[in-house]
Structures are given as structure tokens and as C-alpha cells.
Coordinates of C-alpha atoms and ligand atoms in Angstrom, one line a residue:
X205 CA -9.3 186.7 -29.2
X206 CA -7.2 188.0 -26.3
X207 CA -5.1 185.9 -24.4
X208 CA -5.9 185.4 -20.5
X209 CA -3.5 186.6 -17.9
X210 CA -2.5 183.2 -15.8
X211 CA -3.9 182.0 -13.2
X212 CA -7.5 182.0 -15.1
X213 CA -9.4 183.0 -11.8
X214 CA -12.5 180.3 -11.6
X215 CA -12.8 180.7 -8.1
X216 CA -15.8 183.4 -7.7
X217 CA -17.8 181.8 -5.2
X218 CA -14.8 182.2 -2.8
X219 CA -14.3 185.9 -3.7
X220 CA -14.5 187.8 -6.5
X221 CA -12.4 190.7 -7.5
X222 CA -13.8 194.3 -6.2
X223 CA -15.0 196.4 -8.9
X224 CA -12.8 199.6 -10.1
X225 CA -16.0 202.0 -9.7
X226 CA -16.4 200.5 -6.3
X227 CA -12.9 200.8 -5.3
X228 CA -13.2 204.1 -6.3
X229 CA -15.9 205.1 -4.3
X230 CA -14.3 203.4 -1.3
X231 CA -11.0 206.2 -1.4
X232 CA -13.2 208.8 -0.5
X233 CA -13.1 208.4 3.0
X234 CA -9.7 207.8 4.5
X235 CA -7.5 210.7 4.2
X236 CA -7.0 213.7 5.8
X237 CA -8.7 215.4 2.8
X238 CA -11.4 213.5 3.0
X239 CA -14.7 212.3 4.6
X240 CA -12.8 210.0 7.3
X241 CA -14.6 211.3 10.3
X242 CA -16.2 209.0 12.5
X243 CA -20.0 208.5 11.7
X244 CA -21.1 207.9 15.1
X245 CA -19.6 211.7 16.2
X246 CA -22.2 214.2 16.7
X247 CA -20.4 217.1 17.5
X248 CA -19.2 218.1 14.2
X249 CA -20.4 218.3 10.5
X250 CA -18.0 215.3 9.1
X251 CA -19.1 213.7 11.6
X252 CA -22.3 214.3 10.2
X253 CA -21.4 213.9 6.8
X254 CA -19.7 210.8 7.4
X255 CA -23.3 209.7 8.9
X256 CA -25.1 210.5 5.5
X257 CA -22.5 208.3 3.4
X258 CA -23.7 204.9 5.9
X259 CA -27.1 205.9 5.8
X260 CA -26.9 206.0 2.0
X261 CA -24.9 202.6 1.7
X262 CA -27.8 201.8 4.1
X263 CA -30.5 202.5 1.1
X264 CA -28.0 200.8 -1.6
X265 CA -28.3 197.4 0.0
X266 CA -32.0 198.1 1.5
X267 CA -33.0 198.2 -2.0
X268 CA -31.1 195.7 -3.0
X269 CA -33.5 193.0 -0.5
X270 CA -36.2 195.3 -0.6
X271 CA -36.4 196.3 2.6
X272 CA -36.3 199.5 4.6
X273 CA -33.3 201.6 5.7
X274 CA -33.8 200.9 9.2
X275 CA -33.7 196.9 8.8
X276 CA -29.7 196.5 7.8
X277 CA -27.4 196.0 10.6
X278 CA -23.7 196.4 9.4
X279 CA -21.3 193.4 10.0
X280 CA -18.0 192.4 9.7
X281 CA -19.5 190.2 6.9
X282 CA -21.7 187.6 6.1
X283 CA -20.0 185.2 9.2
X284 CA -20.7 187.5 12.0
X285 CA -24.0 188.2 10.4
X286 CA -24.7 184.4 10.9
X287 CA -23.3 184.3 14.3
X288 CA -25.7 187.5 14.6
X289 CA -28.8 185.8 13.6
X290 CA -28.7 182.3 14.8
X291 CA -27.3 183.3 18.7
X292 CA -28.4 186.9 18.7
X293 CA -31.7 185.4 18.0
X294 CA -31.8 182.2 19.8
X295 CA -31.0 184.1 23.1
X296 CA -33.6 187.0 22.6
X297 CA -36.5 184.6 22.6
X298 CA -36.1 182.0 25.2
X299 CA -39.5 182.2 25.9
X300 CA -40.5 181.2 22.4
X301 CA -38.8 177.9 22.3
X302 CA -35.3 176.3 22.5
X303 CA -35.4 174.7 19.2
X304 CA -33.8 175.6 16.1
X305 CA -34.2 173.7 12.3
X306 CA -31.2 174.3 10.0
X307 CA -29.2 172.1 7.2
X308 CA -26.3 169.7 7.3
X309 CA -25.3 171.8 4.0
X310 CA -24.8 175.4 5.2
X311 CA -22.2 177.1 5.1
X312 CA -19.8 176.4 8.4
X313 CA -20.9 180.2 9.5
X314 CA -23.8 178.8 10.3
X315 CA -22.9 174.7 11.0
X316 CA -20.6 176.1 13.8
X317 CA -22.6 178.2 15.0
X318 CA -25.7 175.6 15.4
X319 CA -23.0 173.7 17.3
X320 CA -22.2 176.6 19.6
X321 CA -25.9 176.6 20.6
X322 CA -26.0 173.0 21.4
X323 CA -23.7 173.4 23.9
X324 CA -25.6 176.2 25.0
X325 CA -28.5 174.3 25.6
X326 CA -30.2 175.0 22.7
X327 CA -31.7 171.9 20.6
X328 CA -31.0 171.8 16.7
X329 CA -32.7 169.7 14.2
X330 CA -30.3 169.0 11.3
X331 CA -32.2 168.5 7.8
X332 CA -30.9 166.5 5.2
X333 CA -31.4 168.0 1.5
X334 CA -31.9 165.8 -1.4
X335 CA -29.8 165.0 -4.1
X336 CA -30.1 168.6 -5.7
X337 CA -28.9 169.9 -2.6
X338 CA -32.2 171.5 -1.8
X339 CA -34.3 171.4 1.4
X340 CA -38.2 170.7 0.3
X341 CA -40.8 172.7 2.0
X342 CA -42.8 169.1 3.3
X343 CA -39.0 167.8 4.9
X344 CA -39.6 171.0 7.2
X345 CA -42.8 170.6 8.3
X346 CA -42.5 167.3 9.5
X347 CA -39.5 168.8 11.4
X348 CA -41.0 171.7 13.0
X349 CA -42.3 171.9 16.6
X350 CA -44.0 173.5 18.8
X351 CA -40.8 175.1 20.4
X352 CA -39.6 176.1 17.2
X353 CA -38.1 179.7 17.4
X354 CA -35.8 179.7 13.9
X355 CA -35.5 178.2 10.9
X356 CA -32.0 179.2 9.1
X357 CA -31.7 177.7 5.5
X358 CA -29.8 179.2 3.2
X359 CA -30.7 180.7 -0.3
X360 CA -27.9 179.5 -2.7
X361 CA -25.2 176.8 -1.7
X362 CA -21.5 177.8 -1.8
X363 CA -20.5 175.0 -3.0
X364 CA -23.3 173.6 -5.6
X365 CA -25.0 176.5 -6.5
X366 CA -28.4 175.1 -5.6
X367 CA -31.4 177.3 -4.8
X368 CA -33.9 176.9 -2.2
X369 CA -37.2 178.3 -2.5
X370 CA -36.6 180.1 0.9
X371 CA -40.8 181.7 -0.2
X372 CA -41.9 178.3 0.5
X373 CA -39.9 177.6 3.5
X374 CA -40.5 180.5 5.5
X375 CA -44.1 180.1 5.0
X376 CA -43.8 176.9 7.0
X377 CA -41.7 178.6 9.5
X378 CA -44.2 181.1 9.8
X379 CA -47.0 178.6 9.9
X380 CA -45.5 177.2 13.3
X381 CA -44.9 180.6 14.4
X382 CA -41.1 180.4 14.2
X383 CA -38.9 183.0 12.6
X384 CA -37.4 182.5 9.2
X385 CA -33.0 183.3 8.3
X386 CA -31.6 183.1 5.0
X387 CA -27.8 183.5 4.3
X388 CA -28.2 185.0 1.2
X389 CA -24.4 185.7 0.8
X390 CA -24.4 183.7 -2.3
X391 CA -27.4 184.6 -3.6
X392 CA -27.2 188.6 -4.1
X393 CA -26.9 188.8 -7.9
X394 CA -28.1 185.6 -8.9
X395 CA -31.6 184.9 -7.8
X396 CA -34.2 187.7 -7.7
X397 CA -34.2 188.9 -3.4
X398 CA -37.3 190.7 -1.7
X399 CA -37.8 190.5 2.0
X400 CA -41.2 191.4 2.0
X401 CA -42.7 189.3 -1.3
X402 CA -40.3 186.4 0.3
X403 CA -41.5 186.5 4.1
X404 CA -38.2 186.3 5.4
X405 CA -37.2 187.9 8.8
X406 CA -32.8 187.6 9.1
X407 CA -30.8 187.8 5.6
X408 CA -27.3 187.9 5.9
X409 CA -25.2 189.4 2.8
X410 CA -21.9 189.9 2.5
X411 CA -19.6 192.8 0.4
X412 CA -17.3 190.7 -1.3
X413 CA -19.1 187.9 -3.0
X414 CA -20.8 191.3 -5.1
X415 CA -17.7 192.5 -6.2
X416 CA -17.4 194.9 -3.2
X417 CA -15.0 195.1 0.0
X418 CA -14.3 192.2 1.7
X419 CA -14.6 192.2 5.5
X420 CA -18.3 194.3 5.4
X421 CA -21.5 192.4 5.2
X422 CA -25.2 192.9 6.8
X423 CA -27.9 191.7 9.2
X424 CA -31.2 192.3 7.7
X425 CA -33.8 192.4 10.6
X426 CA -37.8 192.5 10.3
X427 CA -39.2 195.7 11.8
X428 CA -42.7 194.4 11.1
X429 CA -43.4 192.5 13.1
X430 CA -40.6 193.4 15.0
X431 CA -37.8 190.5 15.2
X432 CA -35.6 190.4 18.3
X433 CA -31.6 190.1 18.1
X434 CA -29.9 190.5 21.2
X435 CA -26.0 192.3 20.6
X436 CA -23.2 189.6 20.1
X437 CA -20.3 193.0 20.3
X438 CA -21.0 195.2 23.2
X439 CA -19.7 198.5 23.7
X440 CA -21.4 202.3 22.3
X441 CA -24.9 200.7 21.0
X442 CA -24.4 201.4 17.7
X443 CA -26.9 200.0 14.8
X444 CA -29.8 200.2 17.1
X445 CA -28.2 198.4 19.8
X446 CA -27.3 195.5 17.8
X447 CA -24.0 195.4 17.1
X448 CA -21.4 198.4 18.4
X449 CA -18.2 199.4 17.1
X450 CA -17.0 202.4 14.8
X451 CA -18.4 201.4 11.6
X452 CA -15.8 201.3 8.5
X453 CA -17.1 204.4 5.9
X454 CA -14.7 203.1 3.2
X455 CA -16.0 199.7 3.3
X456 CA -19.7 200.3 4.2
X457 CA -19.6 202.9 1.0
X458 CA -18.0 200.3 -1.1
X459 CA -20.3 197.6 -0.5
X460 CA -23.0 199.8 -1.0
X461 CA -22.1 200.6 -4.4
X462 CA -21.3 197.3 -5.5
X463 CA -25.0 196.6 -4.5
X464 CA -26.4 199.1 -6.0
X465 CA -24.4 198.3 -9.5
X466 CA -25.4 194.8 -9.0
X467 CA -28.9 195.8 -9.1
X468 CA -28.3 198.2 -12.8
X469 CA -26.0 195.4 -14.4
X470 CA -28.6 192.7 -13.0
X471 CA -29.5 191.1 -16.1
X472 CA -26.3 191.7 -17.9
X473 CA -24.3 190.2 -15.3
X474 CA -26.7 187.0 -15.3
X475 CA -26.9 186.7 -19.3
X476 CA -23.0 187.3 -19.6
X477 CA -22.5 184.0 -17.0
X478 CA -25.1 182.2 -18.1
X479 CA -23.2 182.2 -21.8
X480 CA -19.9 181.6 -19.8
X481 CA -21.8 178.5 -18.4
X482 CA -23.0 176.9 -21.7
X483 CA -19.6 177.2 -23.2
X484 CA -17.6 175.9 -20.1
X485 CA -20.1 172.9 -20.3
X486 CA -20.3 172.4 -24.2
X487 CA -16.3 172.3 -24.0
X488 CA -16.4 169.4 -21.4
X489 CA -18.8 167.4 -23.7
X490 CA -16.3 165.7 -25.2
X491 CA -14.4 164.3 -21.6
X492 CA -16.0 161.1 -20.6
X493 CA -16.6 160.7 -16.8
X494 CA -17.3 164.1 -16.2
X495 CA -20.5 164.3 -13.6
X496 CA -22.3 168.0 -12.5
X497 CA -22.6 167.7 -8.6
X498 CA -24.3 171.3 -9.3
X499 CA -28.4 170.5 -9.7
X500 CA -28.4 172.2 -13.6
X501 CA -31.8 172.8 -13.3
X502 CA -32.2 174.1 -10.0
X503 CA -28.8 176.1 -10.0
X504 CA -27.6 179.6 -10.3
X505 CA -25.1 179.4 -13.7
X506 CA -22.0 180.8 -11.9
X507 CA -21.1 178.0 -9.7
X508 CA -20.5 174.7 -11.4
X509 CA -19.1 171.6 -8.7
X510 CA -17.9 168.7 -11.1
X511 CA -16.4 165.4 -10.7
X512 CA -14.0 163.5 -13.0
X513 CA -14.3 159.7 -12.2
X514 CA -11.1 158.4 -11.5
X515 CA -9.1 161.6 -11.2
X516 CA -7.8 162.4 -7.7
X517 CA -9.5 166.1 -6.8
X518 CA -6.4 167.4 -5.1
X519 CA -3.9 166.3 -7.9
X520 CA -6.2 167.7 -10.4
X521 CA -6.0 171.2 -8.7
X522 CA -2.2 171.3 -8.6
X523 CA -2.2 169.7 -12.2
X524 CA -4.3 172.8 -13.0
X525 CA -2.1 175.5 -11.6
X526 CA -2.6 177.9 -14.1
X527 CA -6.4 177.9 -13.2
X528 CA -7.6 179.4 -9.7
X529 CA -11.0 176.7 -8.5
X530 CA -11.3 175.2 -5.3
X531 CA -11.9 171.5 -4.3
X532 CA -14.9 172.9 -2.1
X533 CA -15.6 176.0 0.4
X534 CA -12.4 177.9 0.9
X535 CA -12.6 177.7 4.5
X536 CA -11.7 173.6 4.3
X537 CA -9.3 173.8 2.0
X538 CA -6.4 173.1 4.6
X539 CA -8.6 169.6 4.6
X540 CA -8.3 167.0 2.6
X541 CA -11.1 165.4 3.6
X542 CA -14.1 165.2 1.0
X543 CA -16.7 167.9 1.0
X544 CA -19.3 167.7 4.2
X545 CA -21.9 169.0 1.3
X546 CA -20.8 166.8 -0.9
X547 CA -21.5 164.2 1.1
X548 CA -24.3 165.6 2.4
X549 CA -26.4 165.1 -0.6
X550 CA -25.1 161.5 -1.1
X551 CA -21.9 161.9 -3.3
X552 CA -20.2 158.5 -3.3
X553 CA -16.7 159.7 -1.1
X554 CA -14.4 158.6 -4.3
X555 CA -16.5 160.8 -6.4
X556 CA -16.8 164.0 -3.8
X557 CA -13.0 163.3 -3.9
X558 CA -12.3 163.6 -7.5
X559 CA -14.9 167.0 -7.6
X560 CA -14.0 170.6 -8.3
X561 CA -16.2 173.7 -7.9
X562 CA -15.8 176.1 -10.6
X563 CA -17.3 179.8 -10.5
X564 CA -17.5 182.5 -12.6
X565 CA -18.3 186.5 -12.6
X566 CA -18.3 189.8 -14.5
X567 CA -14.7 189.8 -14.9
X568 CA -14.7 186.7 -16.5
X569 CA -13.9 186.0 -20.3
X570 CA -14.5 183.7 -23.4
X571 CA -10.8 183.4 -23.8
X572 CA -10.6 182.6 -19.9
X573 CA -13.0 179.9 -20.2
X574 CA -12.0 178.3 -23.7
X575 CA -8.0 178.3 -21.9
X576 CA -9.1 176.7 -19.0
X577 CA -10.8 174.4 -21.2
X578 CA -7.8 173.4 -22.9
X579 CA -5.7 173.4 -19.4
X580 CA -8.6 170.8 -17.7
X581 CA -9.0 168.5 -20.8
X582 CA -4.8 168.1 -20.8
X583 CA -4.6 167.8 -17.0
X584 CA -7.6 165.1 -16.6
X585 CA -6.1 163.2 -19.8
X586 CA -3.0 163.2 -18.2
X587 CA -3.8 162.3 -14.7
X588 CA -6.3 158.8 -16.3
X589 CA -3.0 157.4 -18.3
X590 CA -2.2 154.7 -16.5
X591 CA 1.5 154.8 -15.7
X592 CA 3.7 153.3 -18.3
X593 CA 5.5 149.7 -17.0
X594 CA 8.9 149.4 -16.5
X595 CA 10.5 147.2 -19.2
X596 CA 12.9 144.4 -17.6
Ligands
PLP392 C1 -23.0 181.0 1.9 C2 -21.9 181.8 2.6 N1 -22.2 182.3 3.8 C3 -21.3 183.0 4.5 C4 -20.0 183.2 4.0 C5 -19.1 184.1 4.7 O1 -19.1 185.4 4.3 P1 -18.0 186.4 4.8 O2 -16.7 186.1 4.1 O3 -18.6 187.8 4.3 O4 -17.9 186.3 6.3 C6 -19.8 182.8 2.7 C7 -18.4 183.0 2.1 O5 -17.6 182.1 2.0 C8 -20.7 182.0 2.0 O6 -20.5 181.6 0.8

């Protein structure tokens, strides 16, 4: 068995590595040599040219949700695809309603941005998910109204790795008339995506979490019926009016070919992790006081949030330097405060303190696992001893 390269990087969920066939792809179009033309510029044929390598990124990911070409809007990533849906849509259809339904458990790209829309006069009903960290289709029709323009609920958390059945949900929406947002960031990979079987009208994606470019993600919009965003980024009308700016070749090429390999290494990717998780749990067996925040059973395999009773989380992370996890999202890890979706599906706060989110991905080996094993079972061992008494 080879021996890991330290850190062991368990931290997938935050980012994972982009893939050498992506990367590859992605230093076509910089250099002078190269297709680096601007994809907006008509007057020439790189120009042109440059405009056939978006439009066939534009296919990759399409196929990737099952939608059509026309429906991807290209972000900076899955954030400003957030801030794209929720205002974008909120402000396009006053005349639906000023309400909006979302979870106390989404990511903060979209928490924030539910904020933002308060204080723009918007109204936002905040849904409280169940132990499993999932949103129930019943909890959401008891909350919807007759001013209910958007329901944003996202696929798979960041943190727990629990799924919502976003079929079910945007039925509801739909059943009141409202529209229906997924961030779906997490989810590309892991759960089985189709606009059109799923009824959803706004997906945001991201590059990076597929083992593609960071800083690229996507709006997907509903042609039919035809879902209105109104532009967040003014200036040239680019991406049907949507969002403007010179769009990145390099990482729009990348992203598209990390989601089209994600879609041929589908089920090899999701057998190789599911193995990685049964080991990394039949390892822990033997640790008393070990707890899955992660809903087993309603969870993709490569996220895995646990708690060791009595172990302080932060201490356990710098006792584990070796390994590469997070106490939570990435974006609160300047906080020490406990997880808000943690606590948001009833964690006791010693217990949210004491948790760690592990994640996996391709890149991921045996050897890494069985290693960090060995590194967590010696750090938590450690960290229980009581201290030893000073003899007088
Ligand atoms: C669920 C979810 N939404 C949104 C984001 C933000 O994605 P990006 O880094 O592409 O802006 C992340 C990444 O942390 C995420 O996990």
C-alpha cells in the first residue's frame, strides 16, 4: 500500500482539486498561440471560434442538468449564481408577490442574500428542516402563500450531506404558482440532476466542487415557461441580457469538461466514495462517542459531519494537522462559533462544538483514509485523557 502525501486532504466539500484532463483543456485559450480571443467579438474568426468553445461548455453542463443550451447563464460561481436567482428573480416579478420561502440551513450565498431582500422590502419565510437536515414537502405547504414568488431550497447540504427531494418540493412551489431554485452546487456528481423530470426553474452549479476551475459557476433559467431574472452586472448584455462581462474561455472550457467527465465517471466516482465511506466509518467503530451529524440514510457518501463527545472541535482540527477537514462551511471558519446548520437541525451547542465535516472525492485513497484513521483515533484518544495531577 502506498503511503499518503501529508496533509491527507478530507476537505472536498470545500473544494476539490481540479482534474489534470481539465486543466489541460483549460491552457488552450490564453496565449498568444491560442484561442484567447474575446468570445463576444464578432468581427473576426477567433472571435468566432472563441464563441464555439462557450457554446460547447454551454452543452457540457446543459447535459449535465438536462436542460437546453440556451438555459445556462455563466457566473462567477455558484454565489453570484445565488445572488442571481434569489434578487434577479425577486425583482423581476414584483407583480407576482413579495414573498419568498427558503431554509435556515443554506448555504450563506443564499442566507445573506434572503437578508439583503428583507431589507429590500421583500418578506422571507425561513423553514426549519428536521433532524436529517431535510425540508419535508408538507413543512412547505403550510408555508406557502398566495404572494409566494420563490421557493429556494437547496439540493445537497454543504455541511451534512443531506438530500432534499427538491421533485417533491417544487411541485408544491408550483402548486401555488411560485417558482422553484435549487443550489445544486453540492449536488452535481452525487445525486442524479434533470431539470425537466425535477420541475425546477433556477439551479445554480459551480466549477470547482466537480473537479473543475474555481471562480466559474452557472445560472440555469427555465425557457418554458419562460422564468424572468432581471441582470445583477450591467454593462454589454451578454448571456441574454442576464449577466454582462467578457466571459473567461479558460475557465468556462474547464468547467465544462469537468462536467462532462463527471457525467462518464458517474458511477465510478460514486462506487469509488461510497467504498471510501464504509471504510472511514468501519475504522471509527471502535471510538466510543463518536455521533454522524450526516443523516446516513438520506446522505450523499462523500460528506460525513461527525461529533466526538467531549473533544473540543477546534483543538481536534489543529491536533489533526496532518489531515485537511473543516469544523463546518469554509466561509465561517474565521468563527468560532458553532455551526448555524448544525444548530439548525437541533445539535446540542457542546456537541456542534466538538463536530467535524469530513469529505471525500476521486483523488481520494484507501491509504488516505486508513492514515487519517490512525491520525483521528490518536488525536481524540489524546485530547479525552484527562490531564495527569501534579504530585505535591
Ligand atoms: C451549497 C453551496 N452553495 C454555494 C457555494 C458557493 O460556490 P462558489 O464557490 O462557486 O461561489 C458553495 C461552496 O462553498 C456551496 O457548497
Amino acid at each position: 500500500m502506498t503511503t499518503p502525501t501529508l496533509p491527507i486532504y478530507l476537505d472536498y466539500a470545500a473544494t476539490a482539486p481540479a482534474d489534470a484532463r481539465v486543466v489541460e483543456v483549460m491552457q488552450r485559450y490564453l496565449t498568444v498561440d491560442q484561442l484567447f480571443a474575446n468570445p463576444a467579438s464578432r468581427s473576426h474568426m477567433l472571435g468566432w471560434q472563441a464563441e464555439q468553445v462557450i457554446e460547447q461548455a454551454r452543452r457540457q453542463v446543459a447535459d449535465a442538468i438536462g436542460a437546453d443550451p440556451r438555459e445556462i447563464v455563466w457566473t462567477s460561481g455558484a454565489t453570484e449564481a445565488d445572488n442571481l436567482a434569489l434578487i434577479g428573480f425577486m425583482r423581476a416579478n414584483r407583480e407576482r408577490g413579495l414573498h419568498l420561502i427558503t431554509s435556515t440551513i443554506e448555504h450563506k450565498a443564499v442566507v445573506d442574500t434572503a437578508h439583503a431582500l428583507e431589507k429590500e422590502g421583500f418578506e422571507v419565510t425561513w423553514l426549519t428542516p428536521g433532524r436529517d437536515g431535510c425540508i419535508q414537502p408538507e413543512q412547505l405547504r403550510d408555508a406557502m402563500r398566495d404572494d409566494t414568488a420563490l421557493v429556494s431550497l437547496m439540493a445537497v447540504n454543504n455541511e451534512l450531506g443531506s438530500i432534499n427531494d427538491i421533485a417533491a418540493l417544487a411541485a408544491v412551489a408550483h402548486e401555488f404558482g411560485a417558482a422553484f431554485h435549487t443550489d445544486a452546487a453540492q449536488a452535481v456528481g452525487r445525486i442524479p440532476l434533470d431539470v425537466v423530470a425535477q420541475q425546477i426553474d433556477l439551479m445554480s452549479l459551480s466549477g470547482h466542487k466537480t473537479y473543475g476551475p474555481k471562480g466559474v459557476g452557472a445560472l440555469y433559467v427555465r425557457r418554458h415557461p419562460d422564468i424572468r431574472v432581471e441582470a445583477l452586472i450591467h454593462g454589454g448584455g451578454h448571456e441574454r441580457g442576464m449577466r454582462s462581462g467578457t466571459l473567461p474561455t479558460h475557465q468556462i472550457a474547464g468547467m465544462g469538461e469537468a462536467f462532462a467527465l463527471m457525467q462518464q465517471q458517474y458511477d465510478e466516482d460514486n462506487a469509488h466514495i461510497a467504498r471510501l465511506q464504509q471504510r472511514f466509518l468501519r475504522g471509527l467503530e471502535g471510538l466510543e462517542g463518536v455521533y454522524a451529524n450526516t443523516p446516513l440514510d438520506r446522505a450523499v457518501p462523500n460528506i460525513l459531519n461527525l461529533a466526538f463527545e467531549g473533544v473540543d472541535g477546534e483543538s481536534l482540527l489543529m491536533a489533526l494537522r496532518d489531515v485537511a477537514v473543516s469544523t463546518g462551511s469554509a466561509c465561517n471558519s474565521a468563527s468560532v462559533d458553532p455551526s448555524y446548520v448544525l444548530l439548525g437541525i437541533g445539535t446540542p451547542r457542546a456537541l456542534a462544538l466538538s463536530s467535524l465535516r469530513f469529505s471525500f472525492g476521486r483523488f481520494t485513497t484507501e491509504a488516505d483514509i486508513d492514515h487519517a484513521l490512525t491520525l483521528i483515533r490518536h488525536a481524540v484518544s489524546g485530547l479525552r485523557t484527562p490531564p495527569r495531577q501534579a504530585a505535591d
